CSV table of C-alpha atoms and ligand atoms in Angstrom, one decimal:
chain,number,residue,atom,x,y,z
A,613,MET,CA,-42.7,-94.2,14.0
A,614,THR,CA,-44.3,-91.2,12.2
A,615,ARG,CA,-46.0,-88.9,14.7
A,616,ILE,CA,-49.6,-88.1,14.4
A,617,GLY,CA,-50.6,-84.9,16.4
A,618,THR,CA,-52.5,-81.7,16.5
A,619,ASP,CA,-49.7,-79.2,17.4
A,620,ILE,CA,-49.6,-76.4,14.9
A,621,ASP,CA,-46.3,-75.0,16.3
A,622,GLU,CA,-44.6,-78.3,15.9
A,623,ALA,CA,-45.8,-78.6,12.3
A,624,VAL,CA,-44.5,-75.2,11.5
A,625,ALA,CA,-41.1,-76.0,13.1
A,626,VAL,CA,-40.9,-79.2,10.9
A,627,LEU,CA,-41.7,-77.2,7.8
A,628,ARG,CA,-39.2,-74.4,8.6
A,629,ALA,CA,-36.5,-77.1,9.0
A,630,GLY,CA,-37.3,-78.4,5.5
A,631,GLY,CA,-39.4,-81.4,6.7
A,632,LEU,CA,-42.6,-82.9,5.4
A,633,VAL,CA,-46.0,-82.6,7.2
A,634,GLY,CA,-49.2,-84.5,6.4
A,635,LEU,CA,-51.7,-81.6,6.3
A,636,PRO,CA,-55.4,-81.9,6.5
A,637,THR,CA,-57.4,-79.8,4.0
A,638,GLU,CA,-61.0,-79.8,3.2
A,639,THR,CA,-60.4,-81.7,0.0
A,640,VAL,CA,-57.8,-84.4,0.8
A,641,TYR,CA,-54.7,-84.6,3.0
A,642,GLY,CA,-51.7,-82.9,1.5
A,643,LEU,CA,-48.0,-83.7,1.9
A,644,ALA,CA,-46.8,-80.2,2.8
A,645,ALA,CA,-43.3,-78.7,2.4
A,646,ASP,CA,-41.9,-75.2,2.2
A,647,ALA,CA,-42.5,-74.0,-1.4
A,648,SER,CA,-39.4,-71.8,-1.2
A,649,SER,CA,-37.0,-74.6,-0.4
A,650,ALA,CA,-35.8,-76.6,-3.4
A,651,SER,CA,-34.6,-79.4,-1.2
A,652,ALA,CA,-37.9,-79.7,0.7
A,653,VAL,CA,-39.8,-79.7,-2.6
A,654,ARG,CA,-37.6,-82.4,-4.0
A,655,ARG,CA,-38.2,-84.5,-0.9
A,656,VAL,CA,-42.0,-84.3,-1.7
A,657,PHE,CA,-41.4,-85.8,-5.2
A,658,VAL,CA,-39.2,-88.6,-3.7
A,659,ALA,CA,-41.6,-89.4,-0.9
A,660,LYS,CA,-44.5,-89.7,-3.4
A,661,GLY,CA,-42.6,-91.4,-6.2
A,662,ARG,CA,-44.0,-88.6,-8.4
A,663,PRO,CA,-42.4,-87.7,-11.7
A,664,VAL,CA,-40.7,-84.3,-11.5
A,665,ASP,CA,-42.6,-82.9,-14.5
A,666,HIS,CA,-45.9,-83.1,-12.5
A,667,PRO,CA,-46.2,-79.6,-11.1
A,668,LEU,CA,-47.3,-78.8,-7.6
A,669,ILE,CA,-49.9,-76.4,-6.2
A,670,VAL,CA,-48.7,-73.6,-3.9
A,671,HIS,CA,-51.0,-73.2,-0.9
A,672,VAL,CA,-51.3,-69.8,0.6
A,673,ALA,CA,-53.1,-68.3,3.6
A,674,ASP,CA,-55.1,-65.8,1.6
A,675,ALA,CA,-55.2,-63.6,-1.5
A,676,THR,CA,-52.6,-61.1,-0.1
A,677,ALA,CA,-49.9,-63.7,-1.0
A,678,LEU,CA,-50.8,-63.5,-4.7
A,679,GLU,CA,-48.4,-60.7,-5.5
A,680,ARG,CA,-45.5,-62.8,-4.2
A,681,TRP,CA,-46.2,-65.8,-6.4
A,682,ALA,CA,-48.0,-64.5,-9.5
A,683,VAL,CA,-47.8,-61.6,-12.0
A,684,GLU,CA,-50.6,-60.2,-14.2
A,685,VAL,CA,-53.5,-61.2,-11.9
A,686,PRO,CA,-56.6,-60.8,-14.1
A,687,ASP,CA,-59.9,-59.5,-12.8
A,688,SER,CA,-61.4,-63.0,-13.3
A,689,ALA,CA,-58.9,-64.3,-10.7
A,690,THR,CA,-60.0,-61.7,-8.2
A,691,ALA,CA,-63.6,-62.5,-8.8
A,692,LEU,CA,-63.1,-66.2,-8.2
A,693,ILE,CA,-61.0,-65.6,-5.1
A,694,ASP,CA,-63.6,-63.3,-3.6
A,695,ARG,CA,-66.2,-65.9,-4.1
A,696,TRP,CA,-64.4,-69.1,-3.2
A,697,TRP,CA,-61.2,-68.6,-1.2
A,698,PRO,CA,-60.5,-70.1,1.2
A,699,GLY,CA,-61.9,-73.2,-0.5
A,700,PRO,CA,-61.5,-76.1,-2.9
A,701,LEU,CA,-60.5,-73.9,-5.9
A,702,THR,CA,-57.0,-73.8,-7.5
A,703,ILE,CA,-56.2,-71.1,-10.0
A,704,LEU,CA,-53.4,-71.1,-12.5
A,705,LEU,CA,-51.7,-67.7,-13.1
A,706,ARG,CA,-48.5,-66.5,-14.7
A,707,ARG,CA,-45.7,-67.1,-12.2
A,708,SER,CA,-43.4,-64.6,-10.5
A,709,SER,CA,-39.7,-65.0,-10.3
A,710,ALA,CA,-40.2,-66.2,-6.7
A,711,VAL,CA,-41.5,-69.5,-7.8
A,712,LEU,CA,-39.0,-72.3,-8.0
A,713,ASP,CA,-38.7,-74.3,-11.2
A,714,ASP,CA,-38.9,-77.5,-9.0
A,715,VAL,CA,-42.5,-76.5,-8.2
A,716,THR,CA,-43.7,-75.9,-11.7
A,717,GLY,CA,-41.5,-78.3,-13.6
A,718,GLY,CA,-40.1,-75.2,-15.4
A,719,ARG,CA,-43.5,-73.9,-16.6
A,720,ASP,CA,-44.2,-70.2,-16.7
A,721,THR,CA,-47.4,-70.7,-14.7
A,722,VAL,CA,-48.1,-71.4,-11.0
A,723,ALA,CA,-51.1,-73.1,-9.4
A,724,LEU,CA,-52.4,-71.4,-6.2
A,725,ARG,CA,-55.0,-72.3,-3.6
A,726,SER,CA,-56.0,-71.1,-0.2
A,727,PRO,CA,-57.4,-74.2,1.6
A,728,ALA,CA,-60.3,-73.7,4.1
A,729,HIS,CA,-59.5,-76.3,6.7
A,730,PRO,CA,-58.9,-74.5,10.0
A,731,MET,CA,-55.7,-76.5,10.6
A,732,ALA,CA,-54.3,-75.8,7.2
A,733,GLN,CA,-55.2,-72.1,7.7
A,734,ALA,CA,-53.5,-72.1,11.1
A,735,VAL,CA,-50.3,-73.7,9.7
A,736,LEU,CA,-50.2,-71.3,6.7
A,737,SER,CA,-50.8,-68.2,8.8
A,738,SER,CA,-48.1,-69.1,11.3
A,739,PHE,CA,-45.7,-70.3,8.6
A,740,GLY,CA,-46.1,-67.1,6.6
A,741,GLY,CA,-44.9,-68.5,3.2
A,742,GLY,CA,-46.3,-70.8,0.7
A,743,LEU,CA,-46.6,-74.6,1.0
A,744,VAL,CA,-46.6,-77.2,-1.8
A,745,ALA,CA,-49.1,-79.9,-0.7
A,746,PRO,CA,-49.9,-82.5,-3.3
A,747,SER,CA,-52.1,-85.4,-2.1
A,748,ALA,CA,-50.2,-87.4,0.6
A,749,ASN,CA,-50.3,-90.7,-1.3
A,750,ARG,CA,-47.8,-92.7,-3.4
A,751,PHE,CA,-48.0,-91.6,-7.1
A,752,GLY,CA,-51.1,-92.9,-8.9
A,753,ARG,CA,-52.7,-94.3,-5.8
A,754,VAL,CA,-55.8,-93.4,-3.8
A,755,SER,CA,-55.7,-89.9,-2.1
A,756,PRO,CA,-55.8,-89.9,1.7
A,757,THR,CA,-58.9,-88.5,3.5
A,758,ARG,CA,-57.9,-89.4,7.1
A,759,ALA,CA,-54.6,-88.9,9.0
A,760,GLU,CA,-54.1,-92.7,9.3
A,761,HIS,CA,-54.2,-93.0,5.5
A,762,VAL,CA,-51.2,-90.7,5.2
A,763,VAL,CA,-49.2,-92.9,7.6
A,764,ASP,CA,-50.4,-96.1,5.7
A,765,GLU,CA,-49.3,-94.5,2.4
A,766,LEU,CA,-46.0,-92.8,3.2
A,767,GLY,CA,-44.8,-94.2,6.6
A,768,GLU,CA,-41.5,-92.8,7.7
A,769,ALA,CA,-41.2,-90.6,4.6
A,770,VAL,CA,-43.4,-88.0,6.3
A,771,ASP,CA,-42.0,-86.4,9.5
A,772,LEU,CA,-45.4,-85.4,11.2
A,773,VAL,CA,-49.1,-85.9,10.3
A,774,LEU,CA,-51.5,-83.3,11.7
A,775,ASP,CA,-54.8,-85.0,12.5
A,776,GLY,CA,-57.7,-82.8,11.3
A,777,GLY,CA,-60.3,-85.5,11.2
A,778,PRO,CA,-61.9,-86.9,8.0
A,779,CYS,CA,-61.9,-84.5,5.0
A,780,ARG,CA,-65.2,-82.6,4.5
A,781,ILE,CA,-65.1,-82.7,0.6
A,782,GLY,CA,-63.0,-85.8,0.0
A,783,ILE,CA,-61.9,-85.2,-3.7
A,784,GLU,CA,-59.2,-82.9,-5.0
A,785,SER,CA,-59.7,-79.2,-5.8
A,786,THR,CA,-61.2,-77.8,-8.9
A,787,ILE,CA,-58.4,-76.3,-11.1
A,788,VAL,CA,-59.1,-73.3,-13.4
A,789,ASP,CA,-56.4,-72.0,-15.8
A,790,LEU,CA,-56.5,-68.2,-15.9
A,791,SER,CA,-53.0,-67.7,-17.4
A,792,GLY,CA,-54.2,-67.4,-21.0
A,793,PRO,CA,-56.8,-65.4,-22.9
A,794,ILE,CA,-59.6,-68.0,-22.3
A,795,PRO,CA,-60.3,-69.5,-18.9
A,796,ARG,CA,-60.1,-73.3,-18.9
A,797,LEU,CA,-61.3,-75.9,-16.5
A,798,LEU,CA,-58.4,-78.3,-16.0
A,799,ARG,CA,-59.8,-80.5,-13.2
A,800,ALA,CA,-63.4,-81.1,-12.1
A,801,GLY,CA,-64.1,-80.8,-8.3
A,802,HIS,CA,-66.6,-79.8,-5.7
A,803,ILE,CA,-66.9,-76.4,-7.4
A,804,THR,CA,-68.5,-77.2,-10.7
A,805,ALA,CA,-68.1,-75.8,-14.3
A,806,ASP,CA,-71.7,-74.5,-14.0
A,807,GLN,CA,-70.9,-72.6,-10.8
A,808,LEU,CA,-67.7,-71.1,-12.3
A,809,GLY,CA,-69.6,-70.2,-15.5
A,810,GLY,CA,-71.6,-67.7,-13.5
A,811,LEU,CA,-68.4,-65.7,-13.1
A,812,LEU,CA,-66.5,-66.9,-16.2
A,813,PRO,CA,-69.1,-67.0,-19.1
A,814,ASP,CA,-66.4,-68.0,-21.6
A,815,LEU,CA,-65.0,-70.9,-19.5
A,816,GLU,CA,-63.7,-73.7,-21.7
A,817,VAL,CA,-64.5,-77.1,-20.3
A,818,ALA,CA,-62.3,-80.1,-21.4
A,819,GLY,CA,-63.9,-83.2,-20.2
A,820,GLY,CA,-65.4,-86.5,-20.9
A,821,ASP,CA,-63.0,-88.4,-23.1
A,822,ALA,CA,-61.0,-85.3,-24.1
A,823,PRO,CA,-57.2,-85.8,-23.7
A,824,ALA,CA,-55.8,-84.8,-20.3
A,825,VAL,CA,-55.1,-81.1,-20.5
A,826,ALA,CA,-53.2,-80.5,-17.3
A,827,PRO,CA,-49.8,-82.1,-16.8
A,828,GLY,CA,-50.2,-84.9,-14.3
A,829,MET,CA,-53.8,-85.5,-15.1
A,830,LEU,CA,-53.4,-89.0,-16.2
A,831,ALA,CA,-55.9,-91.4,-17.6
A,832,SER,CA,-54.9,-93.8,-14.9
A,833,HIS,CA,-54.9,-92.4,-11.3
A,834,TYR,CA,-56.6,-92.8,-7.9
A,835,ALA,CA,-56.3,-96.6,-8.3
A,836,PRO,CA,-56.8,-99.2,-5.6
A,837,ASN,CA,-55.4,-102.7,-6.1
A,838,ALA,CA,-58.8,-104.1,-6.8
A,839,ARG,CA,-60.0,-103.7,-10.4
A,840,VAL,CA,-62.6,-101.0,-10.6
A,841,VAL,CA,-65.6,-101.6,-13.0
A,842,VAL,CA,-67.8,-98.6,-13.4
A,843,LEU,CA,-71.5,-99.1,-14.4
A,844,HIS,CA,-74.1,-96.5,-15.4
A,845,ALA,CA,-75.5,-94.3,-12.7
A,846,ASP,CA,-79.0,-95.9,-13.3
A,847,ALA,CA,-77.7,-99.5,-13.1
A,848,GLY,CA,-79.8,-101.9,-11.0
A,849,ALA,CA,-79.4,-105.4,-9.6
A,850,ALA,CA,-79.6,-107.0,-13.0
A,851,GLN,CA,-76.7,-105.0,-14.4
A,852,VAL,CA,-74.6,-105.5,-11.2
A,853,ASP,CA,-75.2,-109.3,-11.4
A,854,ALA,CA,-74.3,-109.4,-15.1
A,855,ALA,CA,-71.0,-107.5,-14.4
A,856,ALA,CA,-70.2,-109.7,-11.4
A,857,ARG,CA,-71.0,-113.1,-12.9
A,858,PRO,CA,-67.8,-113.7,-14.9
A,859,HIS,CA,-65.6,-112.6,-12.1
A,860,LEU,CA,-67.5,-114.8,-9.5
A,861,ALA,CA,-67.3,-117.7,-11.9
A,862,ALA,CA,-63.5,-117.2,-12.1
A,863,GLY,CA,-63.3,-117.4,-8.3
A,864,ARG,CA,-62.6,-113.7,-7.8
A,865,ARG,CA,-63.8,-111.7,-4.8
A,866,VAL,CA,-66.3,-109.1,-6.0
A,867,GLY,CA,-67.6,-106.1,-4.1
A,868,LEU,CA,-70.2,-103.4,-4.9
A,869,LEU,CA,-70.2,-99.7,-4.2
A,870,SER,CA,-73.4,-97.7,-5.0
A,871,PRO,CA,-75.1,-94.6,-3.9
A,872,GLY,CA,-78.0,-96.4,-2.2
A,873,PRO,CA,-78.8,-100.1,-1.4
A,874,ILE,CA,-79.3,-102.2,-4.5
A,875,ALA,CA,-81.2,-105.4,-3.7
A,876,PRO,CA,-81.1,-108.2,-4.2
A,877,VAL,CA,-77.8,-109.0,-5.9
A,878,ALA,CA,-75.9,-112.3,-6.0
A,879,ALA,CA,-75.3,-113.4,-2.4
A,880,ASP,CA,-71.5,-113.7,-2.8
A,881,ILE,CA,-71.1,-110.0,-3.8
A,882,VAL,CA,-69.6,-108.1,-0.8
A,883,LEU,CA,-71.7,-105.0,-0.2
A,884,LEU,CA,-69.8,-101.8,0.9
A,885,ASP,CA,-71.8,-99.3,2.8
A,886,PRO,CA,-73.8,-97.2,0.3
A,887,ALA,CA,-72.0,-93.9,-0.5
A,888,GLY,CA,-75.0,-91.7,-0.7
A,889,PRO,CA,-75.8,-88.8,-3.0
A,890,ALA,CA,-73.1,-86.9,-4.9
A,891,ASP,CA,-71.5,-84.8,-2.1
A,892,ASP,CA,-71.6,-87.6,0.4
A,893,TYR,CA,-70.3,-90.0,-2.3
A,894,ALA,CA,-67.3,-87.7,-2.9
A,895,ARG,CA,-66.6,-87.5,0.8
A,896,VAL,CA,-66.4,-91.3,1.3
A,897,LEU,CA,-65.2,-92.4,-2.2
A,898,TYR,CA,-61.5,-92.8,-1.3
A,899,SER,CA,-62.2,-94.5,2.0
A,900,ARG,CA,-64.4,-97.0,0.2
A,901,LEU,CA,-61.7,-97.7,-2.4
A,902,ARG,CA,-59.2,-98.3,0.5
A,903,GLN,CA,-61.7,-100.6,2.1
A,904,ALA,CA,-62.0,-102.7,-1.0
A,905,ASP,CA,-58.3,-103.4,-0.7
A,906,GLU,CA,-58.5,-104.1,3.0
A,907,LEU,CA,-61.2,-106.6,2.3
A,908,GLY,CA,-59.0,-108.3,-0.3
A,909,LEU,CA,-61.5,-107.7,-3.2
A,910,ASP,CA,-60.2,-108.5,-6.6
A,911,VAL,CA,-63.0,-106.5,-8.4
A,912,LEU,CA,-65.0,-103.5,-7.2
A,913,ILE,CA,-68.2,-102.9,-9.2
A,914,VAL,CA,-69.2,-99.3,-8.9
A,915,VAL,CA,-72.5,-97.6,-9.5
A,916,PRO,CA,-71.6,-93.8,-9.6
A,917,PRO,CA,-73.9,-91.0,-8.4
A,918,PRO,CA,-75.8,-89.1,-11.1
A,919,ALA,CA,-73.5,-86.8,-13.1
A,920,VAL,CA,-74.6,-83.5,-11.6
A,921,GLY,CA,-72.9,-81.3,-9.0
A,922,SER,CA,-70.0,-83.2,-7.4
A,923,GLY,CA,-71.2,-86.3,-9.3
A,924,ILE,CA,-69.3,-85.0,-12.3
A,925,ALA,CA,-65.9,-85.0,-10.4
A,926,VAL,CA,-66.7,-88.4,-8.8
A,927,ALA,CA,-67.3,-89.8,-12.3
A,928,ASP,CA,-64.0,-88.3,-13.4
A,929,ARG,CA,-62.1,-89.9,-10.5
A,930,LEU,CA,-63.8,-93.3,-11.0
A,931,ARG,CA,-63.0,-93.3,-14.7
A,932,ARG,CA,-59.3,-92.8,-13.8
A,933,ALA,CA,-59.5,-95.4,-11.0
A,934,ALA,CA,-60.9,-97.9,-13.5
A,935,HIS,CA,-58.4,-97.2,-16.3
A,936,ARG,CA,-55.8,-99.8,-16.9
A,937,SER,CA,-52.9,-98.9,-19.1
B,70,AMP,P1,-52.3,-82.1,-6.8
B,70,AMP,O1,-51.6,-83.4,-7.3
B,70,AMP,O2,-53.7,-82.3,-6.3
B,70,AMP,O3,-51.4,-81.3,-6.0
B,70,AMP,O4,-52.6,-81.2,-8.1
B,70,AMP,C1,-51.5,-80.9,-8.9
B,70,AMP,C2,-52.0,-80.7,-10.3
B,70,AMP,O5,-52.2,-79.3,-10.6
B,70,AMP,C3,-51.0,-81.1,-11.3
B,70,AMP,O6,-51.0,-82.5,-11.6
B,70,AMP,C4,-51.5,-80.3,-12.5
B,70,AMP,O7,-52.6,-80.9,-13.2
B,70,AMP,C5,-52.0,-79.0,-11.9
B,70,AMP,N1,-50.9,-78.0,-11.9
B,70,AMP,C6,-50.2,-77.5,-10.9
B,70,AMP,N2,-49.3,-76.6,-11.3
B,70,AMP,C7,-49.5,-76.4,-12.6
B,70,AMP,C8,-48.9,-75.6,-13.6
B,70,AMP,N3,-47.9,-74.7,-13.2
B,70,AMP,N4,-49.3,-75.7,-14.8
B,70,AMP,C9,-50.3,-76.6,-15.2
B,70,AMP,N5,-50.9,-77.4,-14.3
B,70,AMP,C10,-50.5,-77.3,-13.0
B,71,MG,MG1,-52.7,-86.4,-6.2
């Protein structure tokens, strides 16, 4: 049985021995391993079933670790770090020779983040080095936001899961590429392009239907077993019923996830608890997607939050959850 606990020293011992630890962060639970151990890093890829060309983020206690992992740290990086670290912001810099090829897939850049969760901070401070910590789920599936989700996803493949409670933010970190002449937003998150723009006036934002710019940002991702159908943020009961009707007629089990109650919809639609406005929606999104599977739903109709603030990142995750290749 995989152990679930709260002992920081035990987690650090597992990591020093090359093991894998389910690590709570404020975004989602990570699958942590020593970033300086090629064999530990390879175990992460195997446990997740993740293709080796999808690079990993190196998590550090604070900005003093930058000089170990990165070279040519631009002023823009210092400004972002002063403002948002520790926090849900990952920055891409040119890598130092200390970074293993296994971590970056051979790229000349490294992604770095200092997570804010007190348990992640305690582990990083005591461990001393860097930790890779991609989301602790099987590749392409829904990210875990509670300790039990990590065990459900990875079982015996993870040596120890630290239980830090439900994740405060609930979706993955914002990623900004600062390794080139123009800063680029690679992944939307709780920290928005608008907020970043205050410090990075020339920030380039790929988005909407633009091709995935970061390796590993696939059109299909974060997917539950249930088919996800995303409506407009202003959809009401009529649109929900219209989307549900053909599935109900075909005998499928249909559920609804929306920011607030939408009534009345067809009686045989299973109503998940409303997800609330954007930040709340982000926090509960992945739990609700898991719940759809636990309820055996074939189809989940989703009304997203308005596309402002965290709502932009929620829309991005839902688009990928809905994508069928
Ligand atoms: P996660 O799966 O949340 O750990 O995030 C990892 C993602 O960060 C990858 O899928 C890439 O999109 C991005 N990333 C990490 N390292 C690099 C890198 N060296 N170059 C480009 N993107 C990176
Ligand atoms: Mg992931």
